[in-house]
PDB file of C-alpha atoms in Angstrom:
ATOM      1  CA  TRP A   1       0.000   0.000   0.000  1.00  0.00           C
ATOM      2  CA  LEU A   2       2.796   2.429   0.870  1.00  0.00           C
ATOM      3  CA  PHE A   3       4.689   1.662  -2.351  1.00  0.00           C
ATOM      4  CA  MET A   4       1.507   1.993  -4.429  1.00  0.00           C
ATOM      5  CA  SER A   5       0.383   5.264  -2.868  1.00  0.00           C
ATOM      6  CA  SER A   6       3.888   6.756  -3.107  1.00  0.00           C
ATOM      7  CA  VAL A   7       4.707   5.891  -6.717  1.00  0.00           C
ATOM      8  CA  SER A   8       1.209   6.752  -7.981  1.00  0.00           C
ATOM      9  CA  GLY A   9       1.061  10.032  -6.043  1.00  0.00           C
ATOM     10  CA  ARG A  10      -2.270   8.913  -4.613  1.00  0.00           C
ATOM     11  CA  PHE A  11      -2.413  11.577  -1.908  1.00  0.00           C
ATOM     12  CA  THR A  12      -0.575  14.442  -3.608  1.00  0.00           C
ATOM     13  CA  SER A  13      -3.733  16.025  -5.007  1.00  0.00           C
ATOM     14  CA  SER A  14      -6.872  16.549  -2.844  1.00  0.00           C
ATOM     15  CA  PRO A  15      -5.565  14.179  -0.157  1.00  0.00           C
ATOM     16  CA  GLU A  16      -8.552  14.729   2.140  1.00  0.00           C
ATOM     17  CA  SER A  17     -11.019  13.673  -0.557  1.00  0.00           C
ATOM     18  CA  LYS A  18      -8.924  10.664  -1.504  1.00  0.00           C
ATOM     19  CA  MET A  19      -8.593   9.571   2.124  1.00  0.00           C
ATOM     20  CA  GLU A  20     -12.347   9.987   2.656  1.00  0.00           C
ATOM     21  CA  PHE A  21     -12.961   7.823  -0.414  1.00  0.00           C
ATOM     22  CA  ASP A  22     -10.608   5.108   0.839  1.00  0.00           C
ATOM     23  CA  LEU A  23     -12.113   5.116   4.340  1.00  0.00           C
ATOM     24  CA  ALA A  24     -15.617   4.897   2.892  1.00  0.00           C
ATOM     25  CA  ARG A  25     -14.596   1.672   1.143  1.00  0.00           C
ATOM     26  CA  LEU A  26     -13.687   0.250   4.554  1.00  0.00           C
ATOM     27  CA  ARG A  27     -16.803   1.400   6.415  1.00  0.00           C
ATOM     28  CA  ASN A  28     -18.635  -1.919   6.343  1.00  0.00           C
ATOM     29  CA  VAL A  29     -15.595  -4.163   6.672  1.00  0.00           C
ATOM     30  CA  SER A  30     -15.952  -6.618   9.547  1.00  0.00           C
ATOM     31  CA  SER A  31     -12.983  -8.979   9.169  1.00  0.00           C
ATOM     32  CA  SER A  32      -9.304  -8.903   8.321  1.00  0.00           C
ATOM     33  CA  ASP A  33      -9.942 -10.837   5.096  1.00  0.00           C
ATOM     34  CA  GLU A  34     -12.466  -8.237   3.952  1.00  0.00           C
ATOM     35  CA  TYR A  35     -10.056  -5.454   4.864  1.00  0.00           C
ATOM     36  CA  LEU A  36      -7.257  -7.000   2.803  1.00  0.00           C
ATOM     37  CA  ALA A  37      -9.630  -7.628  -0.095  1.00  0.00           C
ATOM     38  CA  VAL A  38     -10.522  -3.920  -0.238  1.00  0.00           C
ATOM     39  CA  ILE A  39      -6.862  -2.901  -0.035  1.00  0.00           C
ATOM     40  CA  ASP A  40      -5.920  -5.368  -2.792  1.00  0.00           C
ATOM     41  CA  ASP A  41      -8.772  -4.123  -4.978  1.00  0.00           C
ATOM     42  CA  ILE A  42      -7.671  -0.487  -4.636  1.00  0.00           C
ATOM     43  CA  CYS A  43      -4.078  -1.438  -5.435  1.00  0.00           C
ATOM     44  CA  SER A  44      -5.111  -3.483  -8.466  1.00  0.00           C
ATOM     45  CA  SER A  45      -7.351  -0.738  -9.826  1.00  0.00           C
ATOM     46  CA  THR A  46      -4.487   1.752  -9.499  1.00  0.00           C
ATOM     47  CA  MET A  47      -1.546  -0.321 -10.713  1.00  0.00           C
ATOM     48  CA  THR A  48      -3.033  -1.340 -14.043  1.00  0.00           C
ATOM     49  CA  SER A  49      -1.157  -2.423 -17.153  1.00  0.00           C
ATOM     50  CA  ASP A  50      -1.547   1.102 -18.553  1.00  0.00           C
ATOM     51  CA  PHE A  51      -0.002   2.531 -15.394  1.00  0.00           C
ATOM     52  CA  TRP A  52       3.150   0.458 -15.856  1.00  0.00           C
ATOM     53  CA  THR A  53       3.495   0.900 -19.613  1.00  0.00           C
ATOM     54  CA  ILE A  54       2.207   4.450 -20.156  1.00  0.00           C
ATOM     55  CA  THR A  55       1.705   6.490 -16.975  1.00  0.00           C
ATOM     56  CA  LEU A  56       4.873   5.581 -15.096  1.00  0.00           C
ATOM     57  CA  PRO A  57       7.287   5.942 -18.056  1.00  0.00           C
ATOM     58  CA  SER A  58       5.684   9.346 -18.665  1.00  0.00           C
ATOM     59  CA  ASP A  59       6.146  10.301 -14.994  1.00  0.00           C
ATOM     60  CA  LEU A  60       9.828   9.400 -15.310  1.00  0.00           C
ATOM     61  CA  ALA A  61      10.268  12.031 -18.035  1.00  0.00           C
ATOM     62  CA  THR A  62      11.122  14.705 -15.480  1.00  0.00           C
ATOM     63  CA  SER A  63      14.159  16.421 -14.031  1.00  0.00           C
ATOM     64  CA  ALA A  64      12.493  17.107 -10.667  1.00  0.00           C
ATOM     65  CA  ALA A  65      14.966  16.579  -7.838  1.00  0.00           C
ATOM     66  CA  ARG A  66      12.353  14.917  -5.619  1.00  0.00           C
ATOM     67  CA  SER A  67      10.179  12.782  -7.848  1.00  0.00           C
ATOM     68  CA  PRO A  68       8.107   9.861  -6.460  1.00  0.00           C
ATOM     69  CA  SER A  69       9.007   7.794  -9.520  1.00  0.00           C
ATOM     70  CA  MET A  70      12.732   8.401  -8.969  1.00  0.00           C
ATOM     71  CA  PHE A  71      12.511   7.385  -5.314  1.00  0.00           C
ATOM     72  CA  ALA A  72      10.464   4.341  -6.351  1.00  0.00           C
ATOM     73  CA  PHE A  73      13.228   3.260  -8.720  1.00  0.00           C
ATOM     74  CA  PHE A  74      15.936   3.604  -6.071  1.00  0.00           C
ATOM     75  CA  ALA A  75      13.715   1.746  -3.586  1.00  0.00           C
ATOM     76  CA  ALA A  76      13.175  -0.983  -6.192  1.00  0.00           C
ATOM     77  CA  LEU A  77      16.932  -1.547  -6.443  1.00  0.00           C
ATOM     78  CA  ASN A  78      16.934  -2.091  -2.687  1.00  0.00           C
ATOM     79  CA  VAL A  79      13.947  -4.466  -2.770  1.00  0.00           C
ATOM     80  CA  LEU A  80      15.472  -6.490  -5.631  1.00  0.00           C
ATOM     81  CA  ASP A  81      18.811  -6.709  -3.798  1.00  0.00           C
ATOM     82  CA  ALA A  82      20.575  -5.130  -6.778  1.00  0.00           C
ATOM     83  CA  ARG A  83      24.180  -4.025  -6.822  1.00  0.00           C
ATOM     84  CA  ALA A  84      25.016  -0.378  -7.233  1.00  0.00           C
ATOM     85  CA  LEU A  85      26.032   0.207 -10.841  1.00  0.00           C
ATOM     86  CA  TYR A  86      29.550  -1.132 -11.497  1.00  0.00           C
ATOM     87  CA  SER A  87      29.923  -2.056  -7.825  1.00  0.00           C
ATOM     88  CA  GLN A  88      30.687  -5.246  -5.929  1.00  0.00           C
ATOM     89  CA  HIS A  89      28.282  -4.087  -3.201  1.00  0.00           C
ATOM     90  CA  THR A  90      24.495  -4.077  -3.134  1.00  0.00           C
ATOM     91  CA  VAL A  91      22.494  -0.888  -2.850  1.00  0.00           C
ATOM     92  CA  ARG A  92      21.174  -2.215   0.460  1.00  0.00           C
ATOM     93  CA  GLU A  93      24.672  -2.586   1.870  1.00  0.00           C
ATOM     94  CA  LEU A  94      25.734   0.879   0.782  1.00  0.00           C
ATOM     95  CA  MET A  95      22.533   2.472   2.128  1.00  0.00           C
ATOM     96  CA  ASP A  96      23.017   0.904   5.560  1.00  0.00           C
ATOM     97  CA  PRO A  97      23.488   3.796   8.047  1.00  0.00           C
ATOM     98  CA  ALA A  98      26.022   1.667   9.925  1.00  0.00           C
ATOM     99  CA  THR A  99      28.400   1.768   6.923  1.00  0.00           C
ATOM    100  CA  ARG A 100      28.284   5.528   6.373  1.00  0.00           C
ATOM    101  CA  GLY A 101      31.331   7.693   6.928  1.00  0.00           C
ATOM    102  CA  THR A 102      31.917  11.382   6.418  1.00  0.00           C
ATOM    103  CA  ARG A 103      30.767  11.034   2.786  1.00  0.00           C
ATOM    104  CA  SER A 104      27.787   9.139   1.418  1.00  0.00           C
ATOM    105  CA  ALA A 105      28.775   5.760  -0.034  1.00  0.00           C
ATOM    106  CA  LEU A 106      26.310   6.266  -2.904  1.00  0.00           C
ATOM    107  CA  GLU A 107      26.021   9.185  -5.300  1.00  0.00           C
ATOM    108  CA  ARG A 108      23.810   9.953  -8.267  1.00  0.00           C
ATOM    109  CA  HIS A 109      25.813   9.824 -11.468  1.00  0.00           C
ATOM    110  CA  HIS A 110      24.914  11.235 -14.893  1.00  0.00           C
ATOM    111  CA  LEU A 111      25.211   8.250 -17.220  1.00  0.00           C
ATOM    112  CA  PHE A 112      25.754  10.732 -20.030  1.00  0.00           C
ATOM    113  CA  PRO A 113      27.820  13.445 -18.273  1.00  0.00           C
ATOM    114  CA  VAL A 114      26.557  17.010 -18.554  1.00  0.00           C
ATOM    115  CA  ALA A 115      29.761  18.418 -20.063  1.00  0.00           C
ATOM    116  CA  TYR A 116      29.747  15.660 -22.687  1.00  0.00           C
ATOM    117  CA  LEU A 117      26.092  16.295 -23.569  1.00  0.00           C
ATOM    118  CA  LYS A 118      26.625  20.031 -23.884  1.00  0.00           C
ATOM    119  CA  LYS A 119      29.352  19.348 -26.435  1.00  0.00           C
ATOM    120  CA  GLN A 120      26.747  17.295 -28.316  1.00  0.00           C
ATOM    121  CA  GLY A 121      24.341  20.242 -28.308  1.00  0.00           C
ATOM    122  CA  VAL A 122      22.141  19.138 -25.392  1.00  0.00           C
ATOM    123  CA  GLU A 123      21.852  22.415 -23.486  1.00  0.00           C
ATOM    124  CA  ASP A 124      18.501  22.130 -21.694  1.00  0.00           C
ATOM    125  CA  GLN A 125      18.757  21.156 -18.031  1.00  0.00           C
ATOM    126  CA  ARG A 126      15.373  19.432 -18.319  1.00  0.00           C
ATOM    127  CA  ASP A 127      16.987  17.001 -20.750  1.00  0.00           C
ATOM    128  CA  TYR A 128      20.387  16.223 -19.234  1.00  0.00           C
ATOM    129  CA  ASN A 129      18.973  16.107 -15.678  1.00  0.00           C
ATOM    130  CA  GLN A 130      16.172  13.712 -16.535  1.00  0.00           C
ATOM    131  CA  ILE A 131      15.736  10.888 -14.043  1.00  0.00           C
ATOM    132  CA  ALA A 132      16.561   8.391 -16.790  1.00  0.00           C
ATOM    133  CA  ASN A 133      20.053   9.888 -17.086  1.00  0.00           C
ATOM    134  CA  PHE A 134      20.911   9.071 -13.482  1.00  0.00           C
ATOM    135  CA  ALA A 135      22.253   5.946 -11.834  1.00  0.00           C
ATOM    136  CA  ILE A 136      23.468   5.362  -8.309  1.00  0.00           C
ATOM    137  CA  VAL A 137      27.142   4.470  -8.051  1.00  0.00           C
ATOM    138  CA  GLU A 138      29.794   4.418  -5.370  1.00  0.00           C
ATOM    139  CA  TRP A 139      31.265   7.858  -4.812  1.00  0.00           C
ATOM    140  CA  GLY A 140      34.728   6.719  -5.888  1.00  0.00           C
ATOM    141  CA  ASP A 141      33.416   5.543  -9.246  1.00  0.00           C
ATOM    142  CA  ASN A 142      31.512   8.773  -9.692  1.00  0.00           C
ATOM    143  CA  GLY A 143      34.739  10.725  -9.290  1.00  0.00           C
ATOM    144  CA  ALA A 144      36.700   8.386 -11.537  1.00  0.00           C
ATOM    145  CA  ILE A 145      34.158   8.636 -14.369  1.00  0.00           C
ATOM    146  CA  SER A 146      33.900  12.415 -14.073  1.00  0.00           C
ATOM    147  CA  ASP A 147      33.021  13.891 -17.497  1.00  0.00           C
ATOM    148  CA  ALA A 148      34.192  10.939 -19.605  1.00  0.00           C
ATOM    149  CA  PRO A 149      31.784   9.976 -22.419  1.00  0.00           C
ATOM    150  CA  PRO A 150      30.000   6.622 -22.014  1.00  0.00           C
ATOM    151  CA  PRO A 151      31.878   4.902 -24.894  1.00  0.00           C
ATOM    152  CA  THR A 152      35.094   5.690 -22.993  1.00  0.00           C
ATOM    153  CA  TYR A 153      34.272   4.767 -19.400  1.00  0.00           C
ATOM    154  CA  VAL A 154      31.811   1.903 -19.892  1.00  0.00           C
ATOM    155  CA  PRO A 155      34.310  -0.655 -21.350  1.00  0.00           C
ATOM    156  CA  ALA A 156      36.714   0.012 -18.477  1.00  0.00           C
ATOM    157  CA  MET A 157      33.953  -0.492 -15.887  1.00  0.00           C
ATOM    158  CA  GLU A 158      32.641  -3.624 -17.566  1.00  0.00           C
ATOM    159  CA  LYS A 159      36.031  -5.347 -17.278  1.00  0.00           C
ATOM    160  CA  ARG A 160      35.424  -5.722 -13.534  1.00  0.00           C
ATOM    161  CA  PHE A 161      32.603  -8.240 -13.951  1.00  0.00           C
ATOM    162  CA  ASP A 162      31.783 -11.490 -15.684  1.00  0.00           C
ATOM    163  CA  GLY A 163      28.944 -11.618 -18.198  1.00  0.00           C
ATOM    164  CA  LYS A 164      26.209 -12.908 -15.870  1.00  0.00           C
ATOM    165  CA  ILE A 165      26.838 -10.327 -13.153  1.00  0.00           C
ATOM    166  CA  LEU A 166      26.989  -7.565 -15.735  1.00  0.00           C
ATOM    167  CA  ASN A 167      23.743  -8.703 -17.392  1.00  0.00           C
ATOM    168  CA  ASP A 168      21.963  -8.819 -14.016  1.00  0.00           C
ATOM    169  CA  MET A 169      23.322  -5.369 -13.160  1.00  0.00           C
ATOM    170  CA  TYR A 170      22.141  -3.858 -16.425  1.00  0.00           C
ATOM    171  CA  ARG A 171      18.746  -5.529 -16.044  1.00  0.00           C
ATOM    172  CA  HIS A 172      18.227  -4.097 -12.565  1.00  0.00           C
ATOM    173  CA  HIS A 173      19.485  -0.658 -13.558  1.00  0.00           C
ATOM    174  CA  ALA A 174      17.243  -0.621 -16.634  1.00  0.00           C
ATOM    175  CA  LEU A 175      20.103  -0.164 -19.091  1.00  0.00           C
ATOM    176  CA  PRO A 176      19.439  -1.466 -22.617  1.00  0.00           C
ATOM    177  CA  LYS A 177      22.099  -3.449 -24.435  1.00  0.00           C
ATOM    178  CA  GLY A 178      24.641  -1.135 -26.017  1.00  0.00           C
ATOM    179  CA  TRP A 179      23.186   1.874 -24.206  1.00  0.00           C
ATOM    180  CA  GLU A 180      26.508   3.726 -24.191  1.00  0.00           C
ATOM    181  CA  GLU A 181      26.408   4.029 -27.995  1.00  0.00           C
ATOM    182  CA  MET A 182      22.757   5.063 -28.284  1.00  0.00           C
ATOM    183  CA  PRO A 183      21.624   8.571 -29.293  1.00  0.00           C
ATOM    184  CA  PHE A 184      20.715  10.373 -26.077  1.00  0.00           C
ATOM    185  CA  ASP A 185      17.010  10.856 -26.844  1.00  0.00           C
ATOM    186  CA  ASP A 186      16.617   7.200 -27.823  1.00  0.00           C
ATOM    187  CA  PHE A 187      18.422   6.170 -24.640  1.00  0.00           C
ATOM    188  CA  LEU A 188      16.095   8.222 -22.415  1.00  0.00           C
ATOM    189  CA  LYS A 189      12.973   6.775 -24.009  1.00  0.00           C
ATOM    190  CA  ALA A 190      14.201   3.185 -23.791  1.00  0.00           C
ATOM    191  CA  ARG A 191      15.426   3.520 -20.236  1.00  0.00           C
ATOM    192  CA  ARG A 192      12.202   5.073 -18.924  1.00  0.00           C
ATOM    193  CA  SER A 193      10.274   1.985 -20.033  1.00  0.00           C
ATOM    194  CA  LEU A 194      12.858  -0.344 -18.504  1.00  0.00           C
ATOM    195  CA  MET A 195      12.885   1.633 -15.259  1.00  0.00           C
ATOM    196  CA  ALA A 196       9.120   1.164 -15.043  1.00  0.00           C
ATOM    197  CA  GLU A 197       9.653  -2.602 -15.419  1.00  0.00           C
ATOM    198  CA  THR A 198      12.187  -2.593 -12.574  1.00  0.00           C
ATOM    199  CA  ILE A 199       9.777  -0.686 -10.335  1.00  0.00           C
ATOM    200  CA  ARG A 200       7.006  -3.118 -11.257  1.00  0.00           C
ATOM    201  CA  ALA A 201       9.187  -6.114 -10.380  1.00  0.00           C
ATOM    202  CA  ALA A 202       9.839  -4.652  -6.930  1.00  0.00           C
ATOM    203  CA  TYR A 203       6.166  -3.847  -6.392  1.00  0.00           C
ATOM    204  CA  GLU A 204       5.118  -7.363  -7.357  1.00  0.00           C
ATOM    205  CA  ARG A 205       7.643  -8.794  -4.908  1.00  0.00           C
ATOM    206  CA  LEU A 206       6.330  -6.581  -2.109  1.00  0.00           C
ATOM    207  CA  ALA A 207       2.763  -7.518  -3.034  1.00  0.00           C
ATOM    208  CA  GLY A 208       3.591 -11.167  -2.473  1.00  0.00           C
ATOM    209  CA  ALA A 209       3.257 -12.410  -6.026  1.00  0.00           C
ATOM    210  CA  PRO A 210       4.566 -15.974  -6.481  1.00  0.00           C
ATOM    211  CA  GLN A 211       8.103 -15.905  -7.849  1.00  0.00           C
ATOM    212  CA  GLY A 212       6.980 -17.234 -11.206  1.00  0.00           C
ATOM    213  CA  GLU A 213       4.461 -14.407 -11.601  1.00  0.00           C
ATOM    214  CA  ILE A 214       6.834 -11.539 -10.828  1.00  0.00           C
ATOM    215  CA  ILE A 215       7.501  -9.347 -13.833  1.00  0.00           C
ATOM    216  CA  THR A 216      11.245  -9.598 -14.408  1.00  0.00           C
ATOM    217  CA  PRO A 217      12.821  -6.459 -15.918  1.00  0.00           C
ATOM    218  CA  GLN A 218      14.432  -7.272 -19.268  1.00  0.00           C
TER     219      GLN A 218
END
């Protein structure tokens, strides 16, 4: 319920009316099974196929610094026990408050660095700061990559991992095959759809779907 209401922005507009509607659905509930049935029905009617394939990818087309869809994607990496991009450590491990020092272990990294994009003629902040152009990496890797173009830094990073680990990493991080060579606009469009699949996989896991029914991001 929390994941659904957060990623869909259920209570961001007219929250009092929406809460009144939800409570009205529960007015005649007399058992825990009935309560869960109402909750499941609301979730199912919100998280439809169109939500995952149309609404959510559209919501990801933003450069807002605090977007529910962005937080949902980062949370999904945690739920799916994914590694940070090009890291030996999982997002969960690096987010653990017990492991934090004077600097955050994780940082948001522009997959296509801003300086590189500006040289390619991409000048609008709403484009180069889109959510789909960010990944979470260890701070050391973020500094090492700096402003290097993807075709330069990606091969060096990939050498750290065998094929299976790399494929799993790219699947979780919603990176299409050969993404580093893609035109930027094509990359953003493809990644938004894949990010929605990753978020859906995490939601289905939280919702208790049998393992065989969980949508696996491709």
